[in-house]
């Protein structure tokens, strides 16, 4: 849990089946950087709820019981008011009917964005269960009735299908989707792209859920950038020298580019060992656990090994931040019927272009690939096949550069001019597509000057 809080920095954290008293949960809450919260103590060794929140949101507790914490929340940054109901549905048959009758009037007069999230201990559809006793069509569908009566939307999710698994003697026997988020149409109007992320099960039989109001966009691969921290390391000089000497090319300009590419490769390899990124290790292990739980859920031994390595990586990440004396805490319209309004909201959410068929017959799903297919199509659509002869236009332009100016512009470039230009570069500003800022050329001038000055002179002579 500590690692996920560090990685995702949620504004609000909801915990179920804590099995701990308020004193212990308050200690843990403070350790993880949440200075406000409310607890519902377990009954004996069963149950227990905790709700924590950051100072950037104001939380009013409407009610709190062993199965539900109902709140009104104000986002202090945006001023948005919302209703959040945190569910822990009763797991026992005899408790279900009184609980669901008790929440039948929940949110009846809500006119703000509303979300019901948590472990409902109920499923909506037969395909949300794998293994165990078959789906019984005759039993009461409490969650489906609640969703329909309140005109709620089952928020879309990413990740594995099932959120709970039962393991008997090291073998997964039953899997179900018991955890989810339900929202009203007001929520979808404010956050139309919100979604739920099913994280891998680690240390629990349930998947942690992350409710993303504004999901991160699918960004392009991170570009290389020469880091200031590298330049401050004395070993970096030798790494740059080694990479620069490997540059080859028929011309100085080609050699310059080749040298930069070689330096980039050496610097990346060197930085991985000297500047380890525990976050990448954590993300990779989480991905492996997620894949294993979906593809080979019976391989419990391998899952235990991965979880052990993940715990070690989280400990290293925790030490990394402590050494730096800081901790990154897992810091409108027409008069439509409710049915039409809900249907329209769902359709708008579905109308997002998440994949597209390219001209080559390939189905592209990554955001950058979808954008590229669109760009390629319209670039060809609006391309001009007209004449490229501009003499008629150029004849109408009167030259303003006189002979004296022209001689000054055409004179050979001198060494000191190039050196002065490099010195005047902003050391860390706008490194350009190659990722090397002015700092790189200034700090390692003795190594790179021959190629840089030679390239500039060759351009002036051509």
Short mmCIF file of N, CA and C in Angstrom, two decimals, residues 26-86:
data_model
loop_
_atom_site.label_atom_id
_atom_site.label_comp_id
_atom_site.label_asym_id
_atom_site.label_seq_id
_atom_site.Cartn_x
_atom_site.Cartn_y
_atom_site.Cartn_z
N UNK A 26 -4.84 5.26 12.81
CA UNK A 26 -4.41 6.66 12.83
C UNK A 26 -2.89 6.77 12.76
N UNK A 27 -2.19 5.85 13.41
CA UNK A 27 -0.72 5.83 13.32
C UNK A 27 -0.28 5.61 11.87
N UNK A 28 -0.90 4.62 11.22
CA UNK A 28 -0.54 4.32 9.84
C UNK A 28 -0.89 5.48 8.92
N UNK A 29 -2.03 6.11 9.15
CA UNK A 29 -2.45 7.24 8.34
C UNK A 29 -1.43 8.38 8.41
N UNK A 30 -0.96 8.69 9.60
CA UNK A 30 0.02 9.76 9.76
C UNK A 30 1.35 9.41 9.11
N UNK A 31 1.75 8.14 9.21
CA UNK A 31 3.00 7.71 8.58
C UNK A 31 2.96 7.89 7.07
N UNK A 32 1.77 7.75 6.48
CA UNK A 32 1.64 7.83 5.03
C UNK A 32 1.26 9.23 4.55
N UNK A 33 1.26 10.20 5.46
CA UNK A 33 1.10 11.59 5.04
C UNK A 33 -0.32 12.09 4.95
N UNK A 34 -1.27 11.39 5.54
CA UNK A 34 -2.66 11.84 5.55
C UNK A 34 -3.00 12.29 6.98
N UNK A 35 -3.21 13.58 7.14
CA UNK A 35 -3.38 14.14 8.48
C UNK A 35 -4.84 14.23 8.91
N UNK A 36 -5.75 13.81 8.05
CA UNK A 36 -7.16 13.81 8.40
C UNK A 36 -7.78 12.48 7.99
N UNK A 37 -8.76 12.02 8.76
CA UNK A 37 -9.39 10.76 8.43
C UNK A 37 -10.45 10.38 9.44
N UNK A 38 -11.16 9.29 9.13
CA UNK A 38 -12.19 8.77 10.01
C UNK A 38 -12.11 7.24 9.95
N UNK A 39 -12.41 6.59 11.07
CA UNK A 39 -12.34 5.14 11.15
C UNK A 39 -13.65 4.56 11.66
N UNK A 40 -13.95 3.35 11.21
CA UNK A 40 -15.01 2.54 11.79
C UNK A 40 -14.33 1.28 12.31
N UNK A 41 -14.32 1.10 13.61
CA UNK A 41 -13.59 -0.02 14.21
C UNK A 41 -14.21 -1.36 13.81
N UNK A 42 -13.37 -2.39 13.71
CA UNK A 42 -13.89 -3.73 13.40
C UNK A 42 -14.71 -4.26 14.57
N UNK A 43 -15.54 -5.25 14.26
CA UNK A 43 -16.28 -5.96 15.29
C UNK A 43 -15.53 -7.26 15.55
N UNK A 44 -14.84 -7.31 16.67
CA UNK A 44 -13.94 -8.43 16.91
C UNK A 44 -12.78 -8.34 15.94
N UNK A 45 -12.58 -9.38 15.15
CA UNK A 45 -11.52 -9.39 14.13
C UNK A 45 -12.10 -9.30 12.73
N UNK A 46 -13.34 -8.84 12.61
CA UNK A 46 -13.99 -8.76 11.30
C UNK A 46 -14.30 -7.31 10.94
N UNK A 47 -14.09 -6.98 9.67
CA UNK A 47 -14.46 -5.67 9.16
C UNK A 47 -13.48 -4.58 9.54
N UNK A 48 -14.00 -3.38 9.63
CA UNK A 48 -13.17 -2.20 9.89
C UNK A 48 -12.99 -1.37 8.64
N UNK A 49 -13.30 -0.07 8.72
CA UNK A 49 -13.15 0.84 7.58
C UNK A 49 -12.31 2.04 7.99
N UNK A 50 -11.58 2.59 7.02
CA UNK A 50 -10.82 3.83 7.23
C UNK A 50 -10.91 4.69 5.98
N UNK A 51 -11.10 5.97 6.18
CA UNK A 51 -11.13 6.94 5.09
C UNK A 51 -10.14 8.05 5.43
N UNK A 52 -9.16 8.27 4.54
CA UNK A 52 -8.14 9.30 4.75
C UNK A 52 -8.23 10.32 3.62
N UNK A 53 -7.84 11.55 3.90
CA UNK A 53 -7.83 12.54 2.83
C UNK A 53 -6.75 13.58 3.07
N UNK A 54 -6.35 14.21 1.93
CA UNK A 54 -5.32 15.25 1.94
C UNK A 54 -5.95 16.62 2.24
N UNK A 55 -5.13 17.61 2.65
CA UNK A 55 -5.66 18.95 2.95
C UNK A 55 -6.28 19.65 1.75
N UNK A 56 -5.96 19.21 0.52
CA UNK A 56 -6.49 19.91 -0.66
C UNK A 56 -7.98 19.62 -0.89
N UNK A 57 -8.57 18.70 -0.12
CA UNK A 57 -10.01 18.46 -0.18
C UNK A 57 -10.60 18.62 1.21
N UNK A 58 -11.82 19.15 1.26
CA UNK A 58 -12.55 19.27 2.51
C UNK A 58 -13.63 18.20 2.53
N UNK A 59 -13.64 17.38 3.58
CA UNK A 59 -14.56 16.24 3.66
C UNK A 59 -15.51 16.41 4.84
N UNK A 60 -16.80 16.29 4.55
CA UNK A 60 -17.83 16.29 5.60
C UNK A 60 -18.41 14.88 5.69
N UNK A 61 -18.35 14.27 6.86
CA UNK A 61 -18.89 12.93 7.05
C UNK A 61 -20.40 13.03 7.27
N UNK A 62 -21.17 12.48 6.34
CA UNK A 62 -22.63 12.48 6.49
C UNK A 62 -23.07 11.34 7.39
N UNK A 63 -22.50 10.16 7.18
CA UNK A 63 -22.80 9.01 8.03
C UNK A 63 -21.65 8.02 7.91
N UNK A 64 -21.50 7.20 8.94
CA UNK A 64 -20.45 6.18 8.93
C UNK A 64 -20.95 4.96 9.68
N UNK A 65 -20.87 3.80 9.03
CA UNK A 65 -21.28 2.54 9.64
C UNK A 65 -20.30 1.47 9.20
N UNK A 66 -20.54 0.24 9.63
CA UNK A 66 -19.61 -0.83 9.29
C UNK A 66 -19.63 -1.18 7.81
N UNK A 67 -20.67 -0.72 7.07
CA UNK A 67 -20.79 -1.04 5.64
C UNK A 67 -20.74 0.17 4.73
N UNK A 68 -20.73 1.38 5.26
CA UNK A 68 -20.82 2.55 4.39
C UNK A 68 -20.30 3.79 5.10
N UNK A 69 -19.45 4.55 4.40
CA UNK A 69 -19.07 5.90 4.84
C UNK A 69 -19.54 6.86 3.75
N UNK A 70 -20.50 7.69 4.07
CA UNK A 70 -21.09 8.62 3.11
C UNK A 70 -20.54 10.02 3.38
N UNK A 71 -20.07 10.70 2.33
CA UNK A 71 -19.39 11.98 2.52
C UNK A 71 -19.83 13.02 1.49
N UNK A 72 -19.65 14.27 1.86
CA UNK A 72 -19.73 15.40 0.93
C UNK A 72 -18.34 16.00 0.87
N UNK A 73 -17.83 16.19 -0.35
CA UNK A 73 -16.44 16.62 -0.53
C UNK A 73 -16.39 17.90 -1.35
N UNK A 74 -15.50 18.78 -0.96
CA UNK A 74 -15.22 20.00 -1.71
C UNK A 74 -13.77 19.98 -2.13
N UNK A 75 -13.53 20.04 -3.44
CA UNK A 75 -12.17 20.14 -3.95
C UNK A 75 -11.73 21.60 -3.82
N UNK A 76 -10.84 21.88 -2.89
CA UNK A 76 -10.45 23.26 -2.60
C UNK A 76 -9.72 23.91 -3.77
N UNK A 77 -9.11 23.11 -4.65
CA UNK A 77 -8.37 23.68 -5.78
C UNK A 77 -9.30 24.12 -6.90
N UNK A 78 -10.35 23.33 -7.19
CA UNK A 78 -11.24 23.64 -8.31
C UNK A 78 -12.58 24.21 -7.86
N UNK A 79 -12.91 24.05 -6.57
CA UNK A 79 -14.20 24.51 -6.08
C UNK A 79 -15.35 23.57 -6.40
N UNK A 80 -15.06 22.40 -6.96
CA UNK A 80 -16.10 21.44 -7.32
C UNK A 80 -16.60 20.72 -6.06
N UNK A 81 -17.92 20.67 -5.90
CA UNK A 81 -18.54 19.93 -4.81
C UNK A 81 -19.01 18.58 -5.34
N UNK A 82 -18.83 17.53 -4.55
CA UNK A 82 -19.25 16.21 -4.98
C UNK A 82 -19.68 15.38 -3.79
N UNK A 83 -20.38 14.32 -4.09
CA UNK A 83 -20.83 13.36 -3.07
C UNK A 83 -20.09 12.05 -3.33
N UNK A 84 -19.48 11.51 -2.30
CA UNK A 84 -18.75 10.24 -2.42
C UNK A 84 -19.25 9.29 -1.35
N UNK A 85 -19.76 8.14 -1.79
CA UNK A 85 -20.26 7.11 -0.87
C UNK A 85 -19.36 5.90 -0.99
N UNK A 86 -18.71 5.54 0.11
CA UNK A 86 -17.73 4.46 0.11
C UNK A 86 -18.36 3.19 0.70
#
